[in-house]
Amino acid sequence: MLMKNRIVFLIAIIFFTLPGPIRAQERIVISSSYLKTNDTILVFTPTKSIPTRSIPKGFTPEGPQDLPSYPTLFLLHGWSGNYSNWSARVPLQEVSNKFGFIIVCPDGFYNSWYMNSSDPQGMQWRDFFDKELYPTIQERYHTVPESTFITGLSMGGQGALNLFIDDPLRFRAAGSMSGVMDLRQTSLTNSEIAKVLGPFTVDNPRFYTESVINRIENLQGSDKLLVISCGYDDIYSIHSEELAQKCKKLKIPHVLLLTPGNHSWKYWDFALDMHLTIFSKILKGENLGY
């Protein structure tokens, strides 16, 4: 009830709609008390009936209203982007139709890094996701954690894995494409990330404690899969390799995909297809090689 009182959201239907409650593409605007501004989210829903494979194993609905909808993917954009980046570069409606996933594209803003700002008056993006965005999507689209996934590119790759590490129970699996896994090892450390975390000094531990490479040990003992992918010509490929090495040492299930490519939309278009292929296999219980 508190969530409903705190969140005001508007839903605008774009492009076209389907008969009944399922709409192919929607723009949701959440007036967020944590961001102190609006967040716009694009949501793509498959233009076909609900596939039975999306129903989690062991789930017994009490009535039609309790039936899970499609599996869901939170898809995060990179630094300097916004909620429309992915759909402007990749035909997300076609991707949604192909894999049968709802695809949710929130606005991570130009430089939020999907984290809580050190400035109390700044954006608290992690709190926004936890207390406003995730519950809103769950309520409107009847999503369930057993068929909910998250991934993203670059800044969004680190955001996706950090949100997964925060609470793995909200997701079935997670991924990163060209992710910035160590916030201390990027050209944006002093110029941009410092605007969120504060000055990059020995007295500020957040650059260490908020980096995925240093938080990944919190997943030790988990059986949920991570999909870590990067083009091997990408400047951040070393981040993905080092994260995979640490996952291997900690026995955290993961898939490392290193293929030709660099920090580009051509690569991320390819990588999204790879991530959804693996996420689909997880849902169907198909062979993943282990």
PDB file of C-alpha atoms in Angstrom:
ATOM      1  CA  MET A   1       0.000   0.000   0.000  1.00  0.00           C
ATOM      2  CA  LEU A   2       2.860   2.383   0.749  1.00  0.00           C
ATOM      3  CA  MET A   3       4.204   1.828  -2.735  1.00  0.00           C
ATOM      4  CA  LYS A   4       0.902   2.818  -4.309  1.00  0.00           C
ATOM      5  CA  ASN A   5       0.776   5.992  -2.247  1.00  0.00           C
ATOM      6  CA  ARG A   6       4.327   6.971  -3.150  1.00  0.00           C
ATOM      7  CA  ILE A   7       4.324   6.194  -6.866  1.00  0.00           C
ATOM      8  CA  VAL A   8       2.428   8.082  -9.500  1.00  0.00           C
ATOM      9  CA  PHE A   9       2.812   6.577 -12.950  1.00  0.00           C
ATOM     10  CA  LEU A  10       1.312   7.291 -16.335  1.00  0.00           C
ATOM     11  CA  ILE A  11       1.084   4.744 -19.123  1.00  0.00           C
ATOM     12  CA  ALA A  12       1.116   5.859 -22.720  1.00  0.00           C
ATOM     13  CA  ILE A  13       0.538   3.279 -25.435  1.00  0.00           C
ATOM     14  CA  ILE A  14       2.773   3.717 -28.452  1.00  0.00           C
ATOM     15  CA  PHE A  15       2.778   2.182 -31.919  1.00  0.00           C
ATOM     16  CA  PHE A  16      -0.154  -0.251 -31.591  1.00  0.00           C
ATOM     17  CA  THR A  17      -2.173  -2.269 -29.117  1.00  0.00           C
ATOM     18  CA  LEU A  18      -3.591  -5.744 -28.964  1.00  0.00           C
ATOM     19  CA  PRO A  19      -7.161  -6.701 -28.049  1.00  0.00           C
ATOM     20  CA  GLY A  20      -7.549  -7.013 -24.299  1.00  0.00           C
ATOM     21  CA  PRO A  21      -5.119  -6.007 -21.559  1.00  0.00           C
ATOM     22  CA  ILE A  22      -1.853  -7.008 -23.277  1.00  0.00           C
ATOM     23  CA  ARG A  23      -0.273  -4.052 -25.088  1.00  0.00           C
ATOM     24  CA  ALA A  24       2.700  -4.524 -27.392  1.00  0.00           C
ATOM     25  CA  GLN A  25       4.672  -1.444 -26.411  1.00  0.00           C
ATOM     26  CA  GLU A  26       4.161   0.882 -23.481  1.00  0.00           C
ATOM     27  CA  ARG A  27       5.857   3.925 -22.045  1.00  0.00           C
ATOM     28  CA  ILE A  28       5.565   4.132 -18.271  1.00  0.00           C
ATOM     29  CA  VAL A  29       6.515   7.283 -16.380  1.00  0.00           C
ATOM     30  CA  ILE A  30       7.200   6.924 -12.655  1.00  0.00           C
ATOM     31  CA  SER A  31       7.346  10.058 -10.528  1.00  0.00           C
ATOM     32  CA  SER A  32      10.038   8.924  -8.124  1.00  0.00           C
ATOM     33  CA  SER A  33      10.690  10.229  -4.651  1.00  0.00           C
ATOM     34  CA  TYR A  34      14.071   8.474  -4.684  1.00  0.00           C
ATOM     35  CA  LEU A  35      15.233  10.009  -7.953  1.00  0.00           C
ATOM     36  CA  LYS A  36      13.517  13.343  -7.255  1.00  0.00           C
ATOM     37  CA  THR A  37      12.468  13.321 -10.898  1.00  0.00           C
ATOM     38  CA  ASN A  38      10.545  11.151 -13.339  1.00  0.00           C
ATOM     39  CA  ASP A  39      11.882   7.919 -14.745  1.00  0.00           C
ATOM     40  CA  THR A  40      10.596   6.827 -18.147  1.00  0.00           C
ATOM     41  CA  ILE A  41      10.475   3.107 -18.906  1.00  0.00           C
ATOM     42  CA  LEU A  42       9.798   1.440 -22.248  1.00  0.00           C
ATOM     43  CA  VAL A  43       8.189  -1.988 -22.008  1.00  0.00           C
ATOM     44  CA  PHE A  44       7.944  -4.413 -24.927  1.00  0.00           C
ATOM     45  CA  THR A  45       5.505  -7.323 -24.676  1.00  0.00           C
ATOM     46  CA  PRO A  46       5.424 -10.260 -27.133  1.00  0.00           C
ATOM     47  CA  THR A  47       2.589 -10.040 -29.642  1.00  0.00           C
ATOM     48  CA  LYS A  48       1.472 -13.610 -29.124  1.00  0.00           C
ATOM     49  CA  SER A  49      -0.331 -15.659 -26.494  1.00  0.00           C
ATOM     50  CA  ILE A  50       1.322 -16.483 -23.202  1.00  0.00           C
ATOM     51  CA  PRO A  51       3.683 -19.463 -23.692  1.00  0.00           C
ATOM     52  CA  THR A  52       3.274 -22.331 -21.235  1.00  0.00           C
ATOM     53  CA  ARG A  53       7.047 -22.529 -20.866  1.00  0.00           C
ATOM     54  CA  SER A  54       6.968 -19.220 -18.975  1.00  0.00           C
ATOM     55  CA  ILE A  55       5.134 -20.865 -16.067  1.00  0.00           C
ATOM     56  CA  PRO A  56       7.738 -21.680 -13.395  1.00  0.00           C
ATOM     57  CA  LYS A  57       8.019 -25.340 -12.460  1.00  0.00           C
ATOM     58  CA  GLY A  58       5.921 -26.113  -9.404  1.00  0.00           C
ATOM     59  CA  PHE A  59       3.756 -22.996  -9.699  1.00  0.00           C
ATOM     60  CA  THR A  60       0.049 -23.670  -9.105  1.00  0.00           C
ATOM     61  CA  PRO A  61      -2.181 -20.651  -9.845  1.00  0.00           C
ATOM     62  CA  GLU A  62      -5.252 -20.181  -7.674  1.00  0.00           C
ATOM     63  CA  GLY A  63      -7.104 -18.452 -10.483  1.00  0.00           C
ATOM     64  CA  PRO A  64      -6.644 -16.782 -13.870  1.00  0.00           C
ATOM     65  CA  GLN A  65      -5.476 -13.547 -12.250  1.00  0.00           C
ATOM     66  CA  ASP A  66      -2.599 -15.408 -10.591  1.00  0.00           C
ATOM     67  CA  LEU A  67      -1.234 -16.940 -13.778  1.00  0.00           C
ATOM     68  CA  PRO A  68       2.300 -15.675 -14.487  1.00  0.00           C
ATOM     69  CA  SER A  69       2.724 -13.702 -17.662  1.00  0.00           C
ATOM     70  CA  TYR A  70       5.724 -13.805 -19.922  1.00  0.00           C
ATOM     71  CA  PRO A  71       9.262 -14.160 -18.630  1.00  0.00           C
ATOM     72  CA  THR A  72      10.756 -10.727 -18.094  1.00  0.00           C
ATOM     73  CA  LEU A  73      14.104  -9.098 -18.835  1.00  0.00           C
ATOM     74  CA  PHE A  74      15.263  -5.842 -17.253  1.00  0.00           C
ATOM     75  CA  LEU A  75      17.604  -4.379 -19.887  1.00  0.00           C
ATOM     76  CA  LEU A  76      19.891  -1.547 -18.768  1.00  0.00           C
ATOM     77  CA  HIS A  77      21.613   0.988 -21.050  1.00  0.00           C
ATOM     78  CA  GLY A  78      25.160   2.316 -20.823  1.00  0.00           C
ATOM     79  CA  TRP A  79      26.841   5.541 -19.777  1.00  0.00           C
ATOM     80  CA  SER A  80      25.533   8.725 -21.468  1.00  0.00           C
ATOM     81  CA  GLY A  81      22.396   6.879 -22.586  1.00  0.00           C
ATOM     82  CA  ASN A  82      18.721   6.856 -21.657  1.00  0.00           C
ATOM     83  CA  TYR A  83      15.646   4.620 -21.712  1.00  0.00           C
ATOM     84  CA  SER A  84      15.311   4.785 -25.518  1.00  0.00           C
ATOM     85  CA  ASN A  85      18.902   3.788 -26.371  1.00  0.00           C
ATOM     86  CA  TRP A  86      18.262   0.087 -26.754  1.00  0.00           C
ATOM     87  CA  SER A  87      15.105   0.455 -28.833  1.00  0.00           C
ATOM     88  CA  ALA A  88      16.745   3.060 -31.079  1.00  0.00           C
ATOM     89  CA  ARG A  89      19.551   0.654 -31.959  1.00  0.00           C
ATOM     90  CA  VAL A  90      17.992  -2.807 -31.681  1.00  0.00           C
ATOM     91  CA  PRO A  91      14.506  -3.918 -32.874  1.00  0.00           C
ATOM     92  CA  LEU A  92      13.339  -4.829 -29.383  1.00  0.00           C
ATOM     93  CA  GLN A  93       9.787  -5.671 -30.418  1.00  0.00           C
ATOM     94  CA  GLU A  94      11.163  -8.303 -32.781  1.00  0.00           C
ATOM     95  CA  VAL A  95      13.461  -9.572 -30.031  1.00  0.00           C
ATOM     96  CA  SER A  96      10.524  -9.713 -27.598  1.00  0.00           C
ATOM     97  CA  ASN A  97       8.478 -11.685 -30.132  1.00  0.00           C
ATOM     98  CA  LYS A  98      11.344 -14.049 -30.942  1.00  0.00           C
ATOM     99  CA  PHE A  99      12.098 -15.056 -27.368  1.00  0.00           C
ATOM    100  CA  GLY A 100       8.679 -14.503 -25.776  1.00  0.00           C
ATOM    101  CA  PHE A 101      10.070 -12.132 -23.130  1.00  0.00           C
ATOM    102  CA  ILE A 102       8.744  -8.867 -21.762  1.00  0.00           C
ATOM    103  CA  ILE A 103      11.664  -6.436 -22.110  1.00  0.00           C
ATOM    104  CA  VAL A 104      11.822  -3.561 -19.625  1.00  0.00           C
ATOM    105  CA  CYS A 105      14.100  -0.594 -20.447  1.00  0.00           C
ATOM    106  CA  PRO A 106      14.307   1.937 -17.590  1.00  0.00           C
ATOM    107  CA  ASP A 107      16.151   5.238 -17.673  1.00  0.00           C
ATOM    108  CA  GLY A 108      19.458   4.973 -15.858  1.00  0.00           C
ATOM    109  CA  PHE A 109      20.102   8.566 -16.883  1.00  0.00           C
ATOM    110  CA  TYR A 110      23.347   9.882 -18.287  1.00  0.00           C
ATOM    111  CA  ASN A 111      25.575   9.056 -15.332  1.00  0.00           C
ATOM    112  CA  SER A 112      23.675   7.344 -12.491  1.00  0.00           C
ATOM    113  CA  TRP A 113      25.718   4.132 -12.640  1.00  0.00           C
ATOM    114  CA  TYR A 114      22.554   2.529 -11.218  1.00  0.00           C
ATOM    115  CA  MET A 115      23.772   3.344  -7.702  1.00  0.00           C
ATOM    116  CA  ASN A 116      22.752   5.507  -4.768  1.00  0.00           C
ATOM    117  CA  SER A 117      24.486   8.872  -4.863  1.00  0.00           C
ATOM    118  CA  SER A 118      26.697   9.866  -1.942  1.00  0.00           C
ATOM    119  CA  ASP A 119      24.842  13.169  -2.018  1.00  0.00           C
ATOM    120  CA  PRO A 120      21.555  12.760  -0.081  1.00  0.00           C
ATOM    121  CA  GLN A 121      19.992  15.199  -2.540  1.00  0.00           C
ATOM    122  CA  GLY A 122      21.218  13.201  -5.526  1.00  0.00           C
ATOM    123  CA  MET A 123      19.612  10.243  -7.280  1.00  0.00           C
ATOM    124  CA  GLN A 124      19.171   7.131  -5.175  1.00  0.00           C
ATOM    125  CA  TRP A 125      18.826   4.778  -8.156  1.00  0.00           C
ATOM    126  CA  ARG A 126      19.260   1.536  -6.229  1.00  0.00           C
ATOM    127  CA  ASP A 127      16.451   2.524  -3.859  1.00  0.00           C
ATOM    128  CA  PHE A 128      14.311   3.504  -6.846  1.00  0.00           C
ATOM    129  CA  PHE A 129      14.737   0.056  -8.368  1.00  0.00           C
ATOM    130  CA  ASP A 130      14.106  -1.793  -5.115  1.00  0.00           C
ATOM    131  CA  LYS A 131      11.107   0.163  -3.868  1.00  0.00           C
ATOM    132  CA  GLU A 132       9.463   1.634  -6.958  1.00  0.00           C
ATOM    133  CA  LEU A 133      10.496   0.184 -10.320  1.00  0.00           C
ATOM    134  CA  TYR A 134      10.657  -3.546  -9.582  1.00  0.00           C
ATOM    135  CA  PRO A 135       7.378  -3.573  -7.596  1.00  0.00           C
ATOM    136  CA  THR A 136       5.599  -1.531 -10.286  1.00  0.00           C
ATOM    137  CA  ILE A 137       6.621  -3.919 -13.069  1.00  0.00           C
ATOM    138  CA  GLN A 138       5.769  -6.908 -10.904  1.00  0.00           C
ATOM    139  CA  GLU A 139       2.299  -5.595 -10.133  1.00  0.00           C
ATOM    140  CA  ARG A 140       1.398  -4.421 -13.628  1.00  0.00           C
ATOM    141  CA  TYR A 141       2.767  -7.366 -15.626  1.00  0.00           C
ATOM    142  CA  HIS A 142       2.294 -10.121 -13.020  1.00  0.00           C
ATOM    143  CA  THR A 143       5.951 -11.069 -13.191  1.00  0.00           C
ATOM    144  CA  VAL A 144       7.510 -13.625 -10.861  1.00  0.00           C
ATOM    145  CA  PRO A 145      11.156 -13.914  -9.742  1.00  0.00           C
ATOM    146  CA  GLU A 146      11.426 -17.458 -11.149  1.00  0.00           C
ATOM    147  CA  SER A 147      11.185 -16.063 -14.691  1.00  0.00           C
ATOM    148  CA  THR A 148      12.722 -12.606 -14.231  1.00  0.00           C
ATOM    149  CA  PHE A 149      16.200 -11.800 -15.563  1.00  0.00           C
ATOM    150  CA  ILE A 150      18.451  -8.747 -15.742  1.00  0.00           C
ATOM    151  CA  THR A 151      21.338  -7.699 -17.985  1.00  0.00           C
ATOM    152  CA  GLY A 152      22.811  -4.543 -19.465  1.00  0.00           C
ATOM    153  CA  LEU A 153      25.706  -3.012 -21.373  1.00  0.00           C
ATOM    154  CA  SER A 154      28.808  -1.247 -19.996  1.00  0.00           C
ATOM    155  CA  MET A 155      27.539   0.964 -17.133  1.00  0.00           C
ATOM    156  CA  GLY A 156      24.369  -1.115 -17.333  1.00  0.00           C
ATOM    157  CA  GLY A 157      26.336  -4.353 -17.116  1.00  0.00           C
ATOM    158  CA  GLN A 158      27.765  -3.377 -13.756  1.00  0.00           C
ATOM    159  CA  GLY A 159      24.333  -2.089 -12.741  1.00  0.00           C
ATOM    160  CA  ALA A 160      22.650  -5.376 -13.651  1.00  0.00           C
ATOM    161  CA  LEU A 161      25.106  -7.521 -11.698  1.00  0.00           C
ATOM    162  CA  ASN A 162      25.091  -5.173  -8.711  1.00  0.00           C
ATOM    163  CA  LEU A 163      21.282  -5.267  -8.558  1.00  0.00           C
ATOM    164  CA  PHE A 164      21.418  -9.055  -8.832  1.00  0.00           C
ATOM    165  CA  ILE A 165      23.995  -9.300  -6.051  1.00  0.00           C
ATOM    166  CA  ASP A 166      21.823  -7.038  -3.862  1.00  0.00           C
ATOM    167  CA  ASP A 167      19.013  -9.608  -3.907  1.00  0.00           C
ATOM    168  CA  PRO A 168      19.375 -12.737  -6.090  1.00  0.00           C
ATOM    169  CA  LEU A 169      15.932 -13.916  -4.956  1.00  0.00           C
ATOM    170  CA  ARG A 170      14.339 -11.355  -7.291  1.00  0.00           C
ATOM    171  CA  PHE A 171      15.848 -12.982 -10.384  1.00  0.00           C
ATOM    172  CA  ARG A 172      16.422 -16.323 -12.072  1.00  0.00           C
ATOM    173  CA  ALA A 173      19.775 -15.291 -13.588  1.00  0.00           C
ATOM    174  CA  ALA A 174      21.732 -12.189 -14.594  1.00  0.00           C
ATOM    175  CA  GLY A 175      24.168 -10.990 -17.213  1.00  0.00           C
ATOM    176  CA  SER A 176      26.616  -8.307 -18.246  1.00  0.00           C
ATOM    177  CA  MET A 177      27.687  -7.147 -21.714  1.00  0.00           C
ATOM    178  CA  SER A 178      30.973  -5.229 -21.866  1.00  0.00           C
ATOM    179  CA  GLY A 179      30.453  -4.463 -18.182  1.00  0.00           C
ATOM    180  CA  VAL A 180      32.572  -2.119 -16.059  1.00  0.00           C
ATOM    181  CA  MET A 181      33.332  -4.570 -13.279  1.00  0.00           C
ATOM    182  CA  ASP A 182      35.890  -2.437 -11.431  1.00  0.00           C
ATOM    183  CA  LEU A 183      34.891   1.197 -10.919  1.00  0.00           C
ATOM    184  CA  ARG A 184      38.523   2.109 -10.230  1.00  0.00           C
ATOM    185  CA  GLN A 185      39.682   0.893 -13.631  1.00  0.00           C
ATOM    186  CA  THR A 186      37.977   3.101 -16.210  1.00  0.00           C
ATOM    187  CA  SER A 187      38.651   6.462 -17.816  1.00  0.00           C
ATOM    188  CA  LEU A 188      35.421   7.676 -16.187  1.00  0.00           C
ATOM    189  CA  THR A 189      36.535   7.068 -12.590  1.00  0.00           C
ATOM    190  CA  ASN A 190      37.618  10.604 -11.728  1.00  0.00           C
ATOM    191  CA  SER A 191      35.485  12.528 -14.207  1.00  0.00           C
ATOM    192  CA  GLU A 192      32.050  10.881 -13.981  1.00  0.00           C
ATOM    193  CA  ILE A 193      31.781   8.138 -11.367  1.00  0.00           C
ATOM    194  CA  ALA A 194      33.130  10.558  -8.759  1.00  0.00           C
ATOM    195  CA  LYS A 195      30.016  12.667  -9.351  1.00  0.00           C
ATOM    196  CA  VAL A 196      27.995   9.758  -7.929  1.00  0.00           C
ATOM    197  CA  LEU A 197      30.317   8.228  -5.331  1.00  0.00           C
ATOM    198  CA  GLY A 198      32.287  11.289  -4.288  1.00  0.00           C
ATOM    199  CA  PRO A 199      36.013  11.967  -4.791  1.00  0.00           C
ATOM    200  CA  PHE A 200      38.204   9.037  -5.796  1.00  0.00           C
ATOM    201  CA  THR A 201      40.533   9.035  -2.794  1.00  0.00           C
ATOM    202  CA  VAL A 202      41.898   6.536  -0.294  1.00  0.00           C
ATOM    203  CA  ASP A 203      39.342   7.857   2.168  1.00  0.00           C
ATOM    204  CA  ASN A 204      36.409   6.868  -0.034  1.00  0.00           C
ATOM    205  CA  PRO A 205      35.860   3.082   0.068  1.00  0.00           C
ATOM    206  CA  ARG A 206      32.837   3.026  -2.244  1.00  0.00           C
ATOM    207  CA  PHE A 207      34.899   2.664  -5.429  1.00  0.00           C
ATOM    208  CA  TYR A 208      36.103  -0.642  -3.978  1.00  0.00           C
ATOM    209  CA  THR A 209      33.018  -1.833  -2.120  1.00  0.00           C
ATOM    210  CA  GLU A 210      30.565  -0.970  -4.927  1.00  0.00           C
ATOM    211  CA  SER A 211      32.583  -2.673  -7.685  1.00  0.00           C
ATOM    212  CA  VAL A 212      31.152  -5.975  -8.914  1.00  0.00           C
ATOM    213  CA  ILE A 213      34.604  -7.580  -8.889  1.00  0.00           C
ATOM    214  CA  ASN A 214      34.715  -7.043  -5.115  1.00  0.00           C
ATOM    215  CA  ARG A 215      31.067  -7.897  -4.394  1.00  0.00           C
ATOM    216  CA  ILE A 216      30.844 -11.101  -6.417  1.00  0.00           C
ATOM    217  CA  GLU A 217      31.893 -13.219  -3.444  1.00  0.00           C
ATOM    218  CA  ASN A 218      28.433 -12.511  -1.976  1.00  0.00           C
ATOM    219  CA  LEU A 219      27.091 -14.991  -4.544  1.00  0.00           C
ATOM    220  CA  GLN A 220      29.281 -17.830  -3.302  1.00  0.00           C
ATOM    221  CA  GLY A 221      27.070 -20.871  -2.801  1.00  0.00           C
ATOM    222  CA  SER A 222      24.415 -19.635  -5.243  1.00  0.00           C
ATOM    223  CA  ASP A 223      23.314 -21.940  -8.056  1.00  0.00           C
ATOM    224  CA  LYS A 224      22.059 -19.098 -10.268  1.00  0.00           C
ATOM    225  CA  LEU A 225      23.929 -18.552 -13.519  1.00  0.00           C
ATOM    226  CA  LEU A 226      25.775 -15.399 -14.582  1.00  0.00           C
ATOM    227  CA  VAL A 227      26.258 -14.656 -18.286  1.00  0.00           C
ATOM    228  CA  ILE A 228      29.410 -12.553 -18.717  1.00  0.00           C
ATOM    229  CA  SER A 229      30.086 -11.443 -22.279  1.00  0.00           C
ATOM    230  CA  CYS A 230      32.396  -9.026 -24.035  1.00  0.00           C
ATOM    231  CA  GLY A 231      34.040  -8.448 -27.383  1.00  0.00           C
ATOM    232  CA  TYR A 232      37.700  -9.332 -27.031  1.00  0.00           C
ATOM    233  CA  ASP A 233      38.702  -6.081 -28.739  1.00  0.00           C
ATOM    234  CA  ASP A 234      36.771  -4.116 -26.110  1.00  0.00           C
ATOM    235  CA  ILE A 235      38.782  -2.107 -23.570  1.00  0.00           C
ATOM    236  CA  TYR A 236      36.683  -3.756 -20.835  1.00  0.00           C
ATOM    237  CA  SER A 237      37.307  -7.350 -21.914  1.00  0.00           C
ATOM    238  CA  ILE A 238      39.878  -7.660 -19.123  1.00  0.00           C
ATOM    239  CA  HIS A 239      37.102  -6.807 -16.631  1.00  0.00           C
ATOM    240  CA  SER A 240      34.966  -9.697 -17.877  1.00  0.00           C
ATOM    241  CA  GLU A 241      37.913 -12.115 -17.875  1.00  0.00           C
ATOM    242  CA  GLU A 242      38.943 -11.196 -14.343  1.00  0.00           C
ATOM    243  CA  LEU A 243      35.359 -11.517 -13.101  1.00  0.00           C
ATOM    244  CA  ALA A 244      35.037 -14.952 -14.706  1.00  0.00           C
ATOM    245  CA  GLN A 245      38.308 -16.059 -13.122  1.00  0.00           C
ATOM    246  CA  LYS A 246      37.065 -14.983  -9.716  1.00  0.00           C
ATOM    247  CA  CYS A 247      33.728 -16.759 -10.289  1.00  0.00           C
ATOM    248  CA  LYS A 248      35.618 -19.916 -11.205  1.00  0.00           C
ATOM    249  CA  LYS A 249      37.697 -19.683  -8.021  1.00  0.00           C
ATOM    250  CA  LEU A 250      34.565 -19.139  -5.903  1.00  0.00           C
ATOM    251  CA  LYS A 251      32.625 -21.851  -7.793  1.00  0.00           C
ATOM    252  CA  ILE A 252      29.931 -19.388  -8.873  1.00  0.00           C
ATOM    253  CA  PRO A 253      28.119 -20.743 -11.972  1.00  0.00           C
ATOM    254  CA  HIS A 254      28.892 -18.541 -14.959  1.00  0.00           C
ATOM    255  CA  VAL A 255      29.283 -18.506 -18.716  1.00  0.00           C
ATOM    256  CA  LEU A 256      32.061 -16.364 -20.197  1.00  0.00           C
ATOM    257  CA  LEU A 257      31.456 -15.378 -23.826  1.00  0.00           C
ATOM    258  CA  LEU A 258      34.434 -13.701 -25.502  1.00  0.00           C
ATOM    259  CA  THR A 259      33.906 -13.167 -29.205  1.00  0.00           C
ATOM    260  CA  PRO A 260      35.135 -10.752 -31.878  1.00  0.00           C
ATOM    261  CA  GLY A 261      33.769  -7.281 -31.253  1.00  0.00           C
ATOM    262  CA  ASN A 262      34.377  -3.994 -29.501  1.00  0.00           C
ATOM    263  CA  HIS A 263      32.437  -1.452 -27.429  1.00  0.00           C
ATOM    264  CA  SER A 264      29.728  -0.977 -30.043  1.00  0.00           C
ATOM    265  CA  TRP A 265      26.050  -1.456 -30.805  1.00  0.00           C
ATOM    266  CA  LYS A 266      26.920  -4.063 -33.403  1.00  0.00           C
ATOM    267  CA  TYR A 267      28.346  -6.182 -30.613  1.00  0.00           C
ATOM    268  CA  TRP A 268      25.538  -5.478 -28.109  1.00  0.00           C
ATOM    269  CA  ASP A 269      22.873  -6.435 -30.665  1.00  0.00           C
ATOM    270  CA  PHE A 270      24.651  -9.784 -31.016  1.00  0.00           C
ATOM    271  CA  ALA A 271      25.232 -10.150 -27.276  1.00  0.00           C
ATOM    272  CA  LEU A 272      21.577  -9.555 -26.372  1.00  0.00           C
ATOM    273  CA  ASP A 273      20.580 -12.457 -28.607  1.00  0.00           C
ATOM    274  CA  MET A 274      23.167 -14.661 -26.876  1.00  0.00           C
ATOM    275  CA  HIS A 275      21.987 -13.688 -23.393  1.00  0.00           C
ATOM    276  CA  LEU A 276      18.335 -14.330 -24.198  1.00  0.00           C
ATOM    277  CA  THR A 277      19.203 -17.653 -25.808  1.00  0.00           C
ATOM    278  CA  ILE A 278      20.832 -18.784 -22.571  1.00  0.00           C
ATOM    279  CA  PHE A 279      18.060 -17.323 -20.401  1.00  0.00           C
ATOM    280  CA  SER A 280      15.501 -19.176 -22.531  1.00  0.00           C
ATOM    281  CA  LYS A 281      17.400 -22.428 -22.070  1.00  0.00           C
ATOM    282  CA  ILE A 282      17.346 -21.888 -18.317  1.00  0.00           C
ATOM    283  CA  LEU A 283      13.565 -21.484 -18.377  1.00  0.00           C
ATOM    284  CA  LYS A 284      13.058 -24.572 -20.521  1.00  0.00           C
ATOM    285  CA  GLY A 285      15.416 -26.685 -18.458  1.00  0.00           C
ATOM    286  CA  GLU A 286      17.566 -27.366 -21.529  1.00  0.00           C
ATOM    287  CA  ASN A 287      21.178 -28.509 -21.568  1.00  0.00           C
ATOM    288  CA  LEU A 288      23.635 -25.793 -20.518  1.00  0.00           C
ATOM    289  CA  GLY A 289      26.655 -28.046 -20.492  1.00  0.00           C
ATOM    290  CA  TYR A 290      26.749 -28.802 -16.787  1.00  0.00           C
TER     291      TYR A 290
END
